[in-house]
Amino acid sequence: MTNKEWPLWEVFIRSKQGLSHKHVGSLRAADAEMAIENARDVYTRRSEGISIWVTESNNMFASNPNEADSLYEPSDSKIYRHPTFYEVPDGIEHM
Amino acid sequence: MKEQNISILEQRFQEKIDNDIKIEPRDWMPDNYRQTLIRQISQHAHSEIVGMLPEGNWITRAPNLRRKAVLLAKVQDEAGHGLYLYSATETLGADREELIDDLHSGVAKYSSIFNYPTVTWADMGVIGWLVDGAAIMNQVPLCRCSYGPYARAMVRVCKEESFHQRQGFEIMTNLMKGTSEQKAMAQDAFNRFWWPSLMMFGPSDADSKHTEQSVKWKIKRHTNDELRQMFVDATIPQAELIGLTIPDKDLKWNEERGHYDFGEINWDEFWQVVKGNGPCNKDRVDTRRRAKEEGMWVIEAANAYAEKIKVRKAS
């Protein structure tokens, strides 16, 4: 039981203050503390980050790529949600 | 009906590839595409991990602290590269432990270059310069590979690897500026690693059974012979600049082709090393196997500790 494989973790790095954490990859570790230590060693050796998030991969839930059409296609037809849909008369500024 | 569905799926898949849309882990993909990637990426991962051994050999004997720190950093990078690549295989549903077991049982292949011994310090120079140089030549086009996680891993690897090649060339440059013994050592290392470096690009196109399909799937962007030629063209001027003699009597610039012509690779040696009969094949695999067996207590201890903390937090 004790020689079971360490679980898989997903790693997210904030590259600098003001930016959000971004997924950079995954690794294996026995617990969260080790996952953060390993993430530091593997993913921040060249000043790539100042903050690390890790979560066990089996806690991640994802949308189904087969449903991509039905999920995202409806937004393609709603071009009135974009400012470029509207005509602005010549001479109008600050809009 | 079912077969028809698959052919529609395959057609859509190829359309995505043709339009340079990346394939991501949960997308539908042909089984062969998945298997080809698992084979290629795991071999690549094994090469990174086994590739630590010939250089690890010299960490304790580096000539000064700067060289030692650099070599440590390079070998640590290679461990990281192995990890990125094993992770990429896991996104395809491969079991990492099974892949590693295949390496340890001799079923899985890795780059044959690491089955040659590193007998002098100059070998550290020539490995960084030629072996990492050849690896970069292979890996840069892989940054545009059709499979997203592999391409992203390659972007990271290539960024990190450019220092590997430069530090190797620096070692060679310094040796070639040194005493006659140092120059001879550099030339000897170059002589031993030149041909095996050319073999790193794999069999010639005529004998490469995977190339055609891999190019169609945009896993590979260039054939083995194209990459080999690019490597020769890039490396010869570098060797000449620092005064090394290329151990190939047939090498000459071909004005018409705009490329160097070079001699015939000893394919018999290539296949012998691939089949496990190189100078260090057994030693490399034995070392890996021993590392796993002797390091097993770390895995067990970390699991026991994680379990203890979990119990303590729950109570």
Coordinates of C-alpha atoms in Angstrom, one line a residue:
Chain A
M1 CA 0.0 0.0 0.0
T2 CA 2.8 2.4 0.9
N3 CA 4.6 1.9 -2.5
K4 CA 1.6 3.1 -4.4
E5 CA 2.3 5.7 -7.1
W6 CA 2.1 9.3 -6.0
P7 CA -1.0 11.1 -7.2
L8 CA -0.9 13.5 -10.2
W9 CA -1.1 17.2 -9.5
E10 CA -1.8 20.2 -11.8
V11 CA 0.5 23.2 -11.4
F12 CA -0.5 26.9 -11.9
I13 CA 2.0 29.7 -11.7
R14 CA 1.6 33.4 -11.3
S15 CA 4.5 34.9 -13.3
K16 CA 4.3 38.4 -11.6
Q17 CA 2.0 40.4 -9.4
G18 CA -1.0 41.6 -11.3
L19 CA -1.3 38.6 -13.5
S20 CA -3.5 35.5 -12.9
H21 CA -2.1 32.0 -12.3
K22 CA -1.7 30.0 -15.5
H23 CA -1.6 26.3 -16.0
V24 CA 2.0 25.2 -16.7
G25 CA 2.0 21.4 -16.4
S26 CA 1.7 18.6 -14.0
L27 CA 3.8 16.4 -11.7
R28 CA 3.5 13.7 -9.1
A29 CA 3.8 14.2 -5.4
A30 CA 2.7 12.4 -2.2
D31 CA 1.0 15.5 -0.8
A32 CA 0.3 19.2 -1.4
E33 CA 3.4 20.4 0.3
M34 CA 5.6 18.2 -1.8
A35 CA 3.7 19.1 -4.9
I36 CA 4.5 22.8 -4.3
E37 CA 8.2 22.1 -3.5
N38 CA 8.5 20.0 -6.7
A39 CA 6.6 22.6 -8.7
R40 CA 9.1 25.2 -7.5
D41 CA 12.0 23.0 -8.6
V42 CA 10.6 22.0 -11.9
Y43 CA 8.6 25.0 -13.1
T44 CA 10.3 28.1 -11.6
R45 CA 14.1 27.4 -12.1
R46 CA 14.4 30.5 -14.3
S47 CA 12.3 33.1 -12.5
E48 CA 9.1 32.0 -14.2
G49 CA 7.0 32.7 -11.1
I50 CA 6.3 34.2 -7.7
S51 CA 3.3 32.2 -6.7
I52 CA 2.3 28.5 -7.1
W53 CA -1.1 26.8 -7.0
V54 CA -1.4 23.0 -7.1
T55 CA -4.4 20.8 -7.1
E56 CA -4.8 17.1 -7.4
S57 CA -5.6 16.3 -11.0
N58 CA -8.6 14.1 -10.0
N59 CA -10.2 17.2 -8.6
M60 CA -10.3 18.9 -12.0
F61 CA -13.5 18.8 -14.1
A62 CA -13.6 19.7 -17.7
S63 CA -16.1 20.4 -20.4
N64 CA -16.6 17.8 -23.0
P65 CA -14.8 18.7 -26.3
N66 CA -17.6 16.8 -28.2
E67 CA -20.1 19.4 -27.0
A68 CA -18.0 22.3 -28.1
D69 CA -20.3 23.1 -31.0
S70 CA -23.4 23.3 -29.0
L71 CA -21.7 25.1 -26.1
Y72 CA -19.9 27.9 -28.0
E73 CA -21.5 28.2 -31.4
P74 CA -24.5 30.2 -30.1
S75 CA -22.2 33.1 -29.2
D76 CA -21.0 33.3 -32.8
S77 CA -24.4 34.5 -33.9
K78 CA -24.7 37.3 -31.3
I79 CA -22.4 39.8 -32.9
Y80 CA -24.4 42.7 -31.3
R81 CA -22.5 41.8 -28.2
H82 CA -19.4 43.4 -29.7
P83 CA -19.0 47.2 -30.0
T84 CA -18.0 46.9 -33.7
F85 CA -21.6 45.9 -34.5
Y86 CA -22.7 49.5 -34.0
E87 CA -22.3 52.3 -36.4
V88 CA -20.9 55.6 -34.9
P89 CA -21.4 58.7 -37.0
D90 CA -18.3 60.5 -38.3
G91 CA -17.1 63.2 -35.9
I92 CA -18.2 61.4 -32.7
E93 CA -15.3 61.0 -30.3
H94 CA -14.7 59.3 -26.9
M95 CA -17.1 56.4 -27.7
Chain B
M1 CA -22.2 2.1 -39.7
K2 CA -19.6 2.1 -37.0
E3 CA -16.8 2.0 -39.5
Q4 CA -18.4 4.8 -41.4
N5 CA -18.5 6.9 -38.2
I6 CA -14.8 6.3 -37.6
S7 CA -13.9 7.3 -41.2
I8 CA -15.9 10.5 -40.7
L9 CA -14.1 11.2 -37.4
E10 CA -10.7 10.4 -39.0
Q11 CA -11.5 12.8 -41.9
R12 CA -12.4 15.6 -39.4
F13 CA -9.3 14.9 -37.4
Q14 CA -7.1 15.2 -40.5
E15 CA -8.9 18.4 -41.5
K16 CA -8.0 19.9 -38.1
I17 CA -4.4 18.8 -38.6
D18 CA -4.3 20.2 -42.1
N19 CA -5.6 23.5 -40.8
D20 CA -3.0 23.6 -38.1
I21 CA -5.5 23.3 -35.3
K22 CA -3.8 21.6 -32.3
I23 CA -5.1 18.3 -30.9
E24 CA -5.8 18.4 -27.2
P25 CA -5.9 15.5 -24.7
R26 CA -9.7 15.0 -24.6
D27 CA -10.3 15.4 -28.4
W28 CA -11.0 12.4 -30.5
M29 CA -7.9 11.0 -32.2
P30 CA -7.1 7.8 -34.2
D31 CA -5.7 5.0 -32.0
N32 CA -2.6 4.9 -34.1
Y33 CA -2.0 8.7 -33.6
R34 CA -2.2 8.1 -29.8
Q35 CA 0.1 5.1 -29.9
T36 CA 2.6 6.8 -32.1
L37 CA 2.8 9.7 -29.8
I38 CA 3.0 7.6 -26.7
R39 CA 5.9 5.7 -28.3
Q40 CA 7.7 8.8 -29.5
I41 CA 7.2 11.0 -26.4
S42 CA 8.1 8.2 -24.0
Q43 CA 11.3 7.4 -25.9
H44 CA 12.0 11.1 -25.7
A45 CA 11.4 11.1 -21.9
H46 CA 13.6 8.1 -21.4
S47 CA 16.4 9.8 -23.4
E48 CA 16.3 12.8 -21.1
I49 CA 16.5 10.6 -18.0
V50 CA 19.1 8.2 -19.3
G51 CA 20.9 11.3 -20.7
M52 CA 21.6 12.4 -17.2
L53 CA 23.9 9.4 -16.6
P54 CA 26.9 10.1 -18.9
E55 CA 27.1 13.7 -17.6
G56 CA 26.4 12.7 -14.0
N57 CA 29.6 10.8 -14.3
W58 CA 31.6 14.0 -14.4
I59 CA 29.8 16.2 -11.8
T60 CA 32.1 15.3 -9.0
R61 CA 35.1 15.7 -11.2
A62 CA 34.3 19.0 -13.0
P63 CA 37.6 21.0 -13.2
N64 CA 36.3 24.0 -11.2
L65 CA 33.3 25.2 -9.3
R66 CA 31.8 27.2 -12.2
R67 CA 31.9 24.2 -14.5
K68 CA 30.4 22.0 -11.7
A69 CA 27.5 24.4 -11.0
V70 CA 26.8 24.6 -14.8
L71 CA 26.8 20.8 -15.2
L72 CA 24.6 20.3 -12.2
A73 CA 22.1 22.8 -13.6
K74 CA 22.1 21.1 -17.0
V75 CA 21.5 17.7 -15.5
Q76 CA 18.7 19.1 -13.3
D77 CA 17.2 20.5 -16.4
E78 CA 17.2 17.1 -18.1
A79 CA 15.3 15.6 -15.1
G80 CA 12.8 18.4 -15.6
H81 CA 12.5 17.6 -19.3
G82 CA 11.9 14.0 -18.6
L83 CA 9.1 15.0 -16.2
Y84 CA 7.4 17.3 -18.8
L85 CA 7.5 14.5 -21.3
Y86 CA 6.2 11.8 -19.0
S87 CA 3.4 14.2 -18.1
A88 CA 2.6 14.6 -21.8
T89 CA 2.3 10.8 -22.2
E90 CA 0.0 10.7 -19.2
T91 CA -2.4 13.1 -21.0
L92 CA -2.7 10.4 -23.7
G93 CA -3.8 7.8 -21.1
A94 CA -0.4 6.1 -20.8
D95 CA 0.7 4.8 -17.4
R96 CA 4.0 6.3 -16.4
E97 CA 5.1 3.4 -14.3
E98 CA 4.5 1.0 -17.1
L99 CA 6.6 3.1 -19.5
I100 CA 9.4 3.2 -16.9
D101 CA 9.1 -0.5 -16.4
D102 CA 9.5 -0.9 -20.2
L103 CA 12.7 1.1 -20.1
H104 CA 14.0 -1.0 -17.2
S105 CA 13.2 -4.3 -18.9
G106 CA 14.9 -3.2 -22.1
V107 CA 11.7 -3.2 -24.2
A108 CA 11.6 0.6 -24.6
K109 CA 14.2 2.5 -26.6
Y110 CA 16.0 5.8 -25.9
S111 CA 18.5 7.8 -27.8
S112 CA 21.5 5.6 -28.7
I113 CA 24.0 8.4 -28.1
F114 CA 23.8 7.8 -24.4
N115 CA 25.1 4.3 -24.8
Y116 CA 28.6 5.7 -25.5
P117 CA 30.9 6.2 -22.5
T118 CA 32.1 9.6 -21.4
V119 CA 35.8 9.0 -20.7
T120 CA 37.3 12.5 -20.6
W121 CA 36.2 16.0 -19.5
A122 CA 36.2 17.0 -23.2
D123 CA 33.2 14.6 -23.6
M124 CA 31.2 17.1 -21.5
G125 CA 32.0 19.8 -24.0
V126 CA 31.2 17.7 -27.1
I127 CA 28.0 16.4 -25.6
G128 CA 26.7 19.8 -24.8
W129 CA 27.7 21.1 -28.2
L130 CA 26.9 18.2 -30.5
V131 CA 24.4 16.1 -28.7
D132 CA 22.3 18.9 -27.3
G133 CA 22.8 20.7 -30.6
A134 CA 21.4 17.7 -32.5
A135 CA 18.6 17.4 -29.9
I136 CA 17.7 21.1 -30.5
M137 CA 17.6 20.6 -34.2
N138 CA 15.1 17.8 -33.6
Q139 CA 13.1 19.6 -31.0
V140 CA 12.6 23.1 -32.5
P141 CA 10.2 21.7 -35.2
L142 CA 8.5 19.7 -32.5
C143 CA 7.4 23.0 -30.9
R144 CA 4.9 23.1 -33.8
C145 CA 3.8 19.5 -33.4
S146 CA 0.1 18.8 -33.8
Y147 CA -0.4 17.5 -30.3
G148 CA -0.8 20.4 -27.9
P149 CA 0.8 19.0 -24.7
Y150 CA 3.9 17.7 -26.6
A151 CA 4.3 21.0 -28.4
R152 CA 4.1 23.0 -25.2
A153 CA 6.6 20.7 -23.4
M154 CA 9.0 21.3 -26.3
V155 CA 8.7 25.0 -26.1
R156 CA 9.9 24.8 -22.5
V157 CA 12.6 22.3 -23.3
C158 CA 14.0 24.4 -26.2
K159 CA 14.1 27.5 -24.1
E160 CA 16.0 25.7 -21.4
E161 CA 18.3 23.8 -23.7
S162 CA 19.9 26.7 -25.6
F163 CA 22.3 27.2 -22.7
H164 CA 23.2 23.5 -22.8
Q165 CA 24.7 23.8 -26.2
R166 CA 26.5 27.1 -25.5
Q167 CA 28.2 25.8 -22.3
G168 CA 29.4 22.7 -24.3
F169 CA 30.8 24.9 -27.1
E170 CA 32.5 27.1 -24.5
I171 CA 34.2 24.0 -23.0
M172 CA 35.4 23.0 -26.4
T173 CA 36.6 26.5 -27.3
N174 CA 38.6 26.8 -24.1
L175 CA 40.2 23.4 -24.6
M176 CA 41.1 24.3 -28.2
K177 CA 42.9 27.4 -26.9
G178 CA 44.8 25.4 -24.3
T179 CA 47.9 23.1 -24.3
S180 CA 48.6 20.5 -26.9
E181 CA 47.2 17.9 -24.5
Q182 CA 44.0 19.8 -24.1
K183 CA 43.6 20.2 -27.9
A184 CA 44.2 16.6 -28.4
M185 CA 41.6 15.7 -25.8
A186 CA 39.1 17.9 -27.5
Q187 CA 39.8 16.5 -30.9
D188 CA 39.6 12.9 -29.5
A189 CA 36.2 13.6 -28.0
F190 CA 35.0 15.1 -31.2
N191 CA 36.3 12.1 -33.2
R192 CA 34.4 9.7 -31.0
F193 CA 31.1 11.7 -30.8
W194 CA 30.8 13.1 -34.4
W195 CA 29.4 10.0 -36.1
P196 CA 27.1 8.9 -33.2
S197 CA 25.7 12.5 -33.2
L198 CA 24.8 12.1 -36.9
M199 CA 23.1 8.8 -36.0
M200 CA 20.9 10.7 -33.5
F201 CA 18.6 11.7 -36.3
G202 CA 17.7 8.1 -36.9
P203 CA 17.7 5.8 -39.9
S204 CA 17.9 7.3 -43.4
D205 CA 14.6 8.3 -44.9
A206 CA 14.5 5.1 -47.1
D207 CA 14.6 3.0 -43.9
S208 CA 12.5 5.1 -41.6
K209 CA 9.2 3.2 -41.2
H210 CA 7.4 5.9 -39.2
T211 CA 8.3 9.1 -41.0
E212 CA 5.6 9.3 -43.7
Q213 CA 2.6 8.9 -41.4
S214 CA 4.2 11.2 -38.8
V215 CA 4.7 13.9 -41.3
K216 CA 1.1 13.6 -42.5
W217 CA -0.1 14.0 -38.8
K218 CA 2.3 16.8 -38.3
I219 CA 4.0 15.1 -35.5
K220 CA 7.2 15.4 -37.5
R221 CA 7.8 18.4 -39.7
H222 CA 11.1 17.3 -41.3
T223 CA 12.5 13.9 -42.3
N224 CA 15.5 12.4 -40.5
D225 CA 17.8 13.1 -43.5
E226 CA 16.7 16.7 -43.8
L227 CA 17.4 17.3 -40.1
R228 CA 20.8 15.6 -40.3
Q229 CA 21.8 17.8 -43.2
M230 CA 20.7 20.9 -41.3
F231 CA 22.8 19.8 -38.4
V232 CA 25.9 19.1 -40.5
D233 CA 25.6 22.4 -42.3
A234 CA 25.3 24.3 -39.0
T235 CA 28.0 22.5 -37.2
I236 CA 30.9 22.3 -39.6
P237 CA 31.7 26.0 -39.6
Q238 CA 31.6 25.9 -35.7
A239 CA 34.1 23.1 -35.7
E240 CA 36.4 24.8 -38.2
L241 CA 36.3 28.1 -36.3
I242 CA 37.8 26.5 -33.2
G243 CA 40.3 24.5 -35.2
L244 CA 38.8 21.0 -35.0
T245 CA 39.3 18.5 -37.8
I246 CA 36.2 16.7 -39.0
P247 CA 36.7 13.0 -39.0
D248 CA 35.2 12.4 -42.4
K249 CA 37.4 12.2 -45.5
D250 CA 34.3 12.5 -47.8
L251 CA 33.2 15.8 -46.3
K252 CA 33.1 18.7 -48.7
W253 CA 31.0 21.7 -49.5
N254 CA 28.7 21.1 -52.5
E255 CA 28.3 24.5 -54.2
E256 CA 25.5 23.2 -56.4
R257 CA 23.4 21.8 -53.6
G258 CA 24.3 24.6 -51.2
H259 CA 25.0 21.9 -48.6
Y260 CA 27.9 19.9 -47.3
D261 CA 28.2 16.4 -48.7
F262 CA 29.3 13.9 -46.0
G263 CA 30.4 10.3 -45.8
E264 CA 28.3 7.2 -45.3
I265 CA 27.1 6.5 -41.7
N266 CA 28.1 3.2 -40.3
W267 CA 24.5 1.8 -40.1
D268 CA 25.7 -1.5 -38.9
E269 CA 27.0 0.2 -35.7
F270 CA 23.8 2.2 -35.5
W271 CA 21.6 -0.9 -35.5
Q272 CA 23.9 -2.8 -33.1
V273 CA 23.6 0.0 -30.5
V274 CA 19.8 0.3 -31.0
K275 CA 19.5 -3.4 -30.5
G276 CA 21.3 -3.2 -27.1
N277 CA 24.9 -4.0 -28.1
G278 CA 26.4 -0.6 -27.6
P279 CA 29.3 0.0 -25.2
C280 CA 27.1 1.1 -22.3
N281 CA 23.5 -0.2 -22.9
K282 CA 23.5 -2.7 -20.1
D283 CA 25.2 -0.3 -17.7
R284 CA 22.7 2.5 -18.4
V285 CA 19.6 0.3 -17.9
D286 CA 21.1 -1.4 -14.8
T287 CA 21.8 2.0 -13.3
R288 CA 18.2 3.2 -13.9
R289 CA 16.8 0.0 -12.4
R290 CA 19.0 0.2 -9.4
A291 CA 18.1 3.9 -8.9
K292 CA 14.4 2.9 -8.8
E293 CA 14.9 -0.1 -6.4
E294 CA 17.2 1.8 -4.1
G295 CA 15.0 4.9 -4.1
M296 CA 11.8 3.0 -3.4
W297 CA 12.1 3.8 0.4
V298 CA 11.7 7.5 -0.5
I299 CA 8.4 6.9 -2.2
E300 CA 7.2 4.7 0.6
A301 CA 8.3 7.2 3.3
A302 CA 6.6 10.1 1.6
N303 CA 3.4 8.1 1.2
A304 CA 3.5 7.1 4.9
Y305 CA 4.1 10.7 5.9
A306 CA 1.3 12.0 3.7
E307 CA -1.0 9.4 5.2
K308 CA -0.1 10.4 8.8
I309 CA -0.7 14.1 8.1
K310 CA -4.1 13.3 6.6
V311 CA -5.1 11.3 9.6
R312 CA -3.9 14.0 12.0
K313 CA -5.8 16.7 10.2
A314 CA -9.0 14.6 10.2
S315 CA -8.9 14.0 13.9

